[in-house]
Amino acid sequence: MTLHLTMRRLLTTATLALALPFATLADAKDLTIGLTSDPTILDPQAGEELSSNIMFYHVYDPLVRRDADLQFGPGLAESWSQKDEKTWVFKLRPGVKFHNGETLKASDVVFTIDRLKASVMSNLSANIASATAVDDLTVEIATPGPYAALPNDLAAILILNEAYVKSVGDAELGLKPMGTGPYQLKEWAKEDRLTLEAFPDYYGGKAKIDTVVFRPITNPATRTAALLTGELDVVQDLAVRDIERVKAETGVTVLTRPSLLNILLALDVREKSPTIALDKNPMTDRRVREAIARAIDVATIDKVIMNGLATASQQYVPESHLGYVDGVDFRAMYPFDIARAKALMAEAGFADGFAMTLDATNNRYVNDAQIAQALASMLAKIGIQLKLNLMPKSNFWGYIRVPSDNSSLIMSGWDVPSGDAGSMYGALYYSRDKKPGYGEVNRTGYTNPEVDALLDKADSTSKLDERDAHLQEATRILLQDIPMVPVHYEQDVYASRSGVTFTPRVDKFIWAYEMDVAE
Amino acid sequence: MFAFTVRRLVQMVVVLWAVSVIVFLMMTFTGDPVYMVVPIDATQSEIDQARRILGLDRPMIVQYGIFLSGLLQGDFGLSYVFRQPAFGLILERLPATMEIVLVAMAFATAVAIPLGVYAGANPGKPLSRLIMSGSLLGVSLPGFWVGMMLIWVLAVEYRIFPSSGRGTVGTIFGVETSLATASGWQHIVLPAVTLSVGTLAIVLRMTRAGMMEVTRQDYMKFARAKGVSRRGVLYGHGLRNALIPVVTIFGLQLGDLIAFATITETIFAWPGMGKLLIDSIYRADRPVIVVYLMLVALIFVVINFVIDVLYTLIDPRITVK
């Protein structure tokens, strides 16, 4: 008996000793954020995926900054103006400090842009001809032609410190970033934690949260568990199946926000389509394309497969974007209507339908495989037999690449983080092989001289409202022509502990500078 | 012994070479890494240029040749995603994997051998039956399920252990390890226990079978008759002989644990090389996958070699030729 008691006491003590430091981890102005993956490389000109991007914007600043709703504001550049059609002048904010104490100079901006132009891993600098330092605080950026969307591109170009990059070299820069941002890197234990500390001399004032720890937790169930144990204050991509469980917990809030990622169905419109056995591709007929649009019941997909966590897309780009047309809704133009869809098929001479293959991913988008299955059963109702060709994303991008042309129907997602439909339209809808840099991923084979001309005009004006007008006109034509059927925007799901001020951003960036925790 | 060693070393090289060929051929099916590296709307010329930079424009056989000659010079190639030496990336994560594997192994041994000896020496007792049904459960339960249950009960419900991560890392002999700090030990308990469950059950069952075999031997009865204590007979005479098959299993399990740590690491967000492998497969990061698989093959080959040598130490009647 005594022995047992002693044993038990010993065990309890041991457990407590182990558990004690764990309980005192939480501190007032610290924040721990669970991400789905670790950054791969911290060189802002070498990585592109979301986790790396989140880190980049904490440590570095762009010339032009976008807020949570993608609206422009000054960043490192206090103001900018257009000297002529092809030349922009940016005035830098005076006295901006890098984390190493150096002051930001125009030559740093020039160095950054030159380095980017020499890199192949990013095409952000395609519309920049050159950058020149006029004086310490003035940079002139020349574009190859008139180009109104330059500030869009600059919002994604983060300014490096010339002397630092030259002294540490590229490999070291990828591990130890150093910029003007609100946070500086303290420690990066790869795949375990990345710790950032508020930079006291940040030009916008010191961040409210002193220490931010980002933890990569790939497994969604583990992320939920770590939130429930209090190890995490905010989690990214809360698993859909955990939402109810987390909502039931006190002190935890679930937050959702429609993302920019538009799931689109690309219809091959070339005369001959690789997976259709007929001599002439039925989808060259606009009526067949409209029939497909009308046969897809997006509302049911969103309710049944997405658990309500999706928003039917009205156009190819979201409302906040340049090129979006107010009051136009694809769903209103082509409401779900099987009878009408069948009639259109019959009118086009395909009352008996036809068969083709749908190429889609099975590990890239939320419930992508299930959506593909639903599409197959929906299109079967108007006689279109879909054979599903599902594959992991590492195979998918190579399979659907242009110009290999394997596909008749492709489901994939597009987001335009620059907030401008122009780059997407130019890549997806511009006639192939007509102009270098355009139509490069035009997988539908769509070609319309009118759209090409509008995109040319949009890319050769230096006025943003003119660009917007041309892109909107292109949107109207595309929604009539239906080379692609917009399906839905995924919804981002986050959870945070109460007391944490956190508003999800439309661009999915988790931005600690906007956050706070209650004492 | 010398001839044996040389022959085994040659065998090891041949095995590793075969693995490198197979792995390299398999890589053709994992997708085209270029598309994971370039932006989604990259132009064809950018894709071509990236392909050239990564060396993917050459024929497969030439790529293999470059890889092999690099290998012989100790250069394992650069990761496409991290732009850093693939081998360095894996080495960086090796300590994290080895520490959960070693703690799991130590835990499995410490629990399995005494229980196995007891169950083997007292086959009829109720406690033995309990141990045996428990071990059956251990063999059959999948590791990821055990891990999730441990997280649920001990981390979420009772908050005794943290659910994920590696905790604070300290240094022992220049190696960064969680074993050097209290927080590290707290973090290591759940993943190590999860990882150990299968091995624990197998080692226990092997030990018991060995003990049951050995207790029937005359020398055991003789030793007992000579006046050696029951405990002395069991551990001194019996265990030594019962352990021979256990050592083989032990070695193979060690290899298994390193390979299977992948799943446990993913569940507990443990920053080891298994998690790196999963992430690399996801990103089609070919150099990392190849180097990882070759390293695991090397570990297996070395372990087998060590087992053969250990045999002779445990039982001098066995000689290696």
CSV table of C-alpha atoms in Angstrom, one decimal, chain A residues 281-497:
chain,number,residue,atom,x,y,z
A,281,ASN,CA,-14.7,19.1,-81.6
A,282,PRO,CA,-18.3,19.8,-80.3
A,283,MET,CA,-17.0,22.5,-78.0
A,284,THR,CA,-16.1,24.7,-80.9
A,285,ASP,CA,-19.9,25.3,-80.9
A,286,ARG,CA,-20.7,28.0,-78.4
A,287,ARG,CA,-24.1,26.3,-77.7
A,288,VAL,CA,-22.3,23.2,-76.4
A,289,ARG,CA,-20.2,25.4,-74.1
A,290,GLU,CA,-23.3,27.1,-72.8
A,291,ALA,CA,-24.9,23.8,-72.3
A,292,ILE,CA,-21.9,22.7,-70.2
A,293,ALA,CA,-22.1,25.9,-68.1
A,294,ARG,CA,-25.8,25.4,-67.5
A,295,ALA,CA,-25.5,21.7,-66.6
A,296,ILE,CA,-23.1,22.4,-63.7
A,297,ASP,CA,-24.9,22.9,-60.5
A,298,VAL,CA,-22.4,24.9,-58.5
A,299,ALA,CA,-24.7,25.6,-55.6
A,300,THR,CA,-25.0,21.9,-55.0
A,301,ILE,CA,-21.3,21.3,-55.3
A,302,ASP,CA,-20.7,24.1,-52.7
A,303,LYS,CA,-23.3,22.8,-50.3
A,304,VAL,CA,-22.6,19.1,-50.5
A,305,ILE,CA,-18.9,18.8,-51.3
A,306,MET,CA,-17.6,22.1,-49.9
A,307,ASN,CA,-19.8,22.1,-46.8
A,308,GLY,CA,-20.8,25.7,-47.7
A,309,LEU,CA,-17.2,26.8,-47.6
A,310,ALA,CA,-17.0,28.0,-51.1
A,311,THR,CA,-18.4,31.0,-53.0
A,312,ALA,CA,-19.7,30.6,-56.5
A,313,SER,CA,-17.6,32.7,-58.8
A,314,GLN,CA,-19.3,35.4,-60.9
A,315,GLN,CA,-16.4,36.1,-63.2
A,316,TYR,CA,-12.8,35.0,-63.8
A,317,VAL,CA,-11.5,37.5,-61.2
A,318,PRO,CA,-12.9,38.6,-57.9
A,319,GLU,CA,-14.7,41.9,-57.3
A,320,SER,CA,-11.7,43.7,-55.9
A,321,HIS,CA,-9.7,43.2,-59.1
A,322,LEU,CA,-9.1,45.4,-62.1
A,323,GLY,CA,-11.2,44.0,-65.0
A,324,TYR,CA,-14.1,43.0,-62.8
A,325,VAL,CA,-17.5,44.2,-64.3
A,326,ASP,CA,-20.0,45.4,-61.7
A,327,GLY,CA,-23.3,43.6,-61.8
A,328,VAL,CA,-22.4,40.9,-64.2
A,329,ASP,CA,-22.8,37.3,-62.9
A,330,PHE,CA,-22.0,34.2,-64.9
A,331,ARG,CA,-24.5,32.3,-62.7
A,332,ALA,CA,-27.2,34.7,-63.7
A,333,MET,CA,-26.3,34.6,-67.3
A,334,TYR,CA,-26.3,30.8,-67.4
A,335,PRO,CA,-28.4,29.5,-64.5
A,336,PHE,CA,-28.4,25.8,-63.8
A,337,ASP,CA,-31.0,24.4,-66.2
A,338,ILE,CA,-30.8,20.8,-67.4
A,339,ALA,CA,-33.7,21.1,-69.9
A,340,ARG,CA,-32.3,24.2,-71.5
A,341,ALA,CA,-28.8,22.6,-71.6
A,342,LYS,CA,-30.2,19.5,-73.3
A,343,ALA,CA,-32.0,21.7,-75.8
A,344,LEU,CA,-28.8,23.5,-76.6
A,345,MET,CA,-27.0,20.2,-77.1
A,346,ALA,CA,-29.7,19.1,-79.5
A,347,GLU,CA,-29.7,22.4,-81.3
A,348,ALA,CA,-26.0,22.0,-81.9
A,349,GLY,CA,-26.5,18.5,-83.2
A,350,PHE,CA,-25.2,16.6,-80.2
A,351,ALA,CA,-28.4,15.3,-78.8
A,352,ASP,CA,-26.7,11.9,-78.2
A,353,GLY,CA,-23.8,13.6,-76.5
A,354,PHE,CA,-20.2,12.7,-76.7
A,355,ALA,CA,-17.3,11.4,-74.5
A,356,MET,CA,-14.1,13.2,-73.4
A,357,THR,CA,-11.6,13.2,-70.6
A,358,LEU,CA,-11.5,15.6,-67.6
A,359,ASP,CA,-8.0,16.3,-66.3
A,360,ALA,CA,-7.9,17.4,-62.7
A,361,THR,CA,-5.6,17.2,-59.6
A,362,ASN,CA,-6.4,15.1,-56.6
A,363,ASN,CA,-4.2,16.9,-54.0
A,364,ARG,CA,-4.1,20.5,-55.0
A,365,TYR,CA,-7.5,22.2,-54.4
A,366,VAL,CA,-10.0,21.6,-51.6
A,367,ASN,CA,-11.9,18.4,-52.5
A,368,ASP,CA,-10.7,18.5,-56.1
A,369,ALA,CA,-11.3,14.8,-56.8
A,370,GLN,CA,-14.8,14.9,-55.4
A,371,ILE,CA,-15.6,18.0,-57.5
A,372,ALA,CA,-14.4,16.2,-60.6
A,373,GLN,CA,-16.6,13.3,-59.8
A,374,ALA,CA,-19.6,15.6,-59.3
A,375,LEU,CA,-18.9,17.3,-62.6
A,376,ALA,CA,-18.9,13.9,-64.3
A,377,SER,CA,-22.3,12.9,-63.0
A,378,MET,CA,-23.7,16.4,-63.8
A,379,LEU,CA,-22.5,16.4,-67.4
A,380,ALA,CA,-23.7,12.8,-67.8
A,381,LYS,CA,-27.2,14.2,-67.6
A,382,ILE,CA,-26.8,16.1,-70.8
A,383,GLY,CA,-25.1,13.2,-72.5
A,384,ILE,CA,-21.5,14.2,-72.0
A,385,GLN,CA,-19.6,11.2,-70.7
A,386,LEU,CA,-16.5,12.3,-68.8
A,387,LYS,CA,-13.6,10.0,-68.2
A,388,LEU,CA,-11.8,11.2,-65.1
A,389,ASN,CA,-8.0,11.5,-65.3
A,390,LEU,CA,-7.0,12.5,-61.8
A,391,MET,CA,-3.4,13.0,-60.7
A,392,PRO,CA,-1.2,14.5,-58.1
A,393,LYS,CA,-0.2,18.1,-58.7
A,394,SER,CA,3.5,17.3,-59.3
A,395,ASN,CA,2.4,15.3,-62.4
A,396,PHE,CA,-0.5,17.6,-63.3
A,397,TRP,CA,1.3,20.8,-64.3
A,398,GLY,CA,3.6,18.9,-66.7
A,399,TYR,CA,0.7,16.9,-68.1
A,400,ILE,CA,-1.5,19.9,-69.0
A,401,ARG,CA,1.4,22.1,-70.3
A,402,VAL,CA,1.2,24.0,-73.5
A,403,PRO,CA,2.0,23.0,-76.2
A,404,SER,CA,1.8,19.3,-75.4
A,405,ASP,CA,-2.0,19.4,-75.8
A,406,ASN,CA,-3.3,16.3,-74.0
A,407,SER,CA,-6.5,17.8,-72.7
A,408,SER,CA,-10.1,18.5,-73.8
A,409,LEU,CA,-11.3,19.6,-70.4
A,410,ILE,CA,-9.1,20.8,-67.4
A,411,MET,CA,-10.1,21.8,-63.9
A,412,SER,CA,-7.5,24.0,-62.2
A,413,GLY,CA,-7.4,27.0,-60.0
A,414,TRP,CA,-6.2,30.5,-60.7
A,415,ASP,CA,-5.6,33.4,-58.5
A,416,VAL,CA,-4.2,36.8,-59.4
A,417,PRO,CA,-2.5,38.1,-56.3
A,418,SER,CA,-1.6,41.3,-58.2
A,419,GLY,CA,-5.3,42.2,-58.2
A,420,ASP,CA,-5.3,42.8,-62.0
A,421,ALA,CA,-7.0,40.5,-64.5
A,422,GLY,CA,-4.6,41.6,-67.2
A,423,SER,CA,-1.8,39.1,-66.5
A,424,MET,CA,-4.2,36.2,-66.2
A,425,TYR,CA,-6.1,37.1,-69.4
A,426,GLY,CA,-2.9,37.6,-71.3
A,427,ALA,CA,-1.6,34.2,-70.3
A,428,LEU,CA,-4.9,32.3,-70.6
A,429,TYR,CA,-6.9,33.9,-73.4
A,430,TYR,CA,-4.5,35.7,-75.7
A,431,SER,CA,-4.1,33.8,-79.0
A,432,ARG,CA,-1.2,31.4,-78.9
A,433,ASP,CA,2.1,32.1,-80.6
A,434,LYS,CA,1.0,35.5,-81.7
A,435,LYS,CA,3.0,37.7,-79.4
A,436,PRO,CA,5.9,36.6,-77.1
A,437,GLY,CA,4.9,36.4,-73.5
A,438,TYR,CA,1.2,36.1,-74.3
A,439,GLY,CA,-1.0,33.1,-74.6
A,440,GLU,CA,1.7,31.0,-73.0
A,441,VAL,CA,-0.7,28.9,-71.0
A,442,ASN,CA,-3.7,29.2,-73.3
A,443,ARG,CA,-4.8,25.6,-72.9
A,444,THR,CA,-8.2,26.0,-74.5
A,445,GLY,CA,-6.8,27.1,-77.8
A,446,TYR,CA,-9.2,30.1,-77.6
A,447,THR,CA,-8.5,32.8,-80.1
A,448,ASN,CA,-10.4,36.0,-80.5
A,449,PRO,CA,-8.8,39.0,-82.3
A,450,GLU,CA,-11.1,41.3,-80.4
A,451,VAL,CA,-9.9,40.1,-77.0
A,452,ASP,CA,-6.3,40.2,-78.2
A,453,ALA,CA,-6.8,43.8,-79.3
A,454,LEU,CA,-8.3,44.8,-76.0
A,455,LEU,CA,-5.5,43.1,-74.0
A,456,ASP,CA,-2.9,44.9,-76.3
A,457,LYS,CA,-4.7,48.2,-75.5
A,458,ALA,CA,-4.8,47.5,-71.8
A,459,ASP,CA,-1.1,46.7,-71.7
A,460,SER,CA,-0.1,49.8,-73.7
A,461,THR,CA,-1.9,52.5,-71.7
A,462,SER,CA,-0.3,54.2,-68.8
A,463,LYS,CA,-3.7,55.1,-67.3
A,464,LEU,CA,-5.2,52.7,-64.8
A,465,ASP,CA,-8.8,53.6,-65.5
A,466,GLU,CA,-8.3,53.0,-69.2
A,467,ARG,CA,-6.7,49.7,-68.5
A,468,ASP,CA,-9.6,48.8,-66.3
A,469,ALA,CA,-12.1,49.7,-69.1
A,470,HIS,CA,-10.3,47.5,-71.7
A,471,LEU,CA,-10.1,44.6,-69.3
A,472,GLN,CA,-13.7,44.9,-68.4
A,473,GLU,CA,-14.7,44.8,-72.0
A,474,ALA,CA,-12.5,41.7,-72.4
A,475,THR,CA,-14.4,40.2,-69.4
A,476,ARG,CA,-17.7,40.8,-71.1
A,477,ILE,CA,-16.6,39.1,-74.3
A,478,LEU,CA,-15.1,36.1,-72.5
A,479,LEU,CA,-18.2,35.6,-70.4
A,480,GLN,CA,-20.1,35.4,-73.7
A,481,ASP,CA,-17.6,33.1,-75.4
A,482,ILE,CA,-17.2,30.8,-72.4
A,483,PRO,CA,-13.7,29.4,-73.1
A,484,MET,CA,-13.7,28.6,-69.4
A,485,VAL,CA,-16.5,28.0,-66.9
A,486,PRO,CA,-15.8,29.7,-63.5
A,487,VAL,CA,-16.8,27.3,-60.6
A,488,HIS,CA,-16.1,28.8,-57.2
A,489,TYR,CA,-13.7,30.5,-54.9
A,490,GLU,CA,-12.4,28.4,-52.1
A,491,GLN,CA,-12.9,29.7,-48.7
A,492,ASP,CA,-9.9,30.1,-46.3
A,493,VAL,CA,-10.6,28.8,-42.8
A,494,TYR,CA,-8.6,30.0,-39.8
A,495,ALA,CA,-9.0,29.7,-36.1
A,496,SER,CA,-7.6,32.0,-33.4
A,497,ARG,CA,-7.7,32.1,-29.6
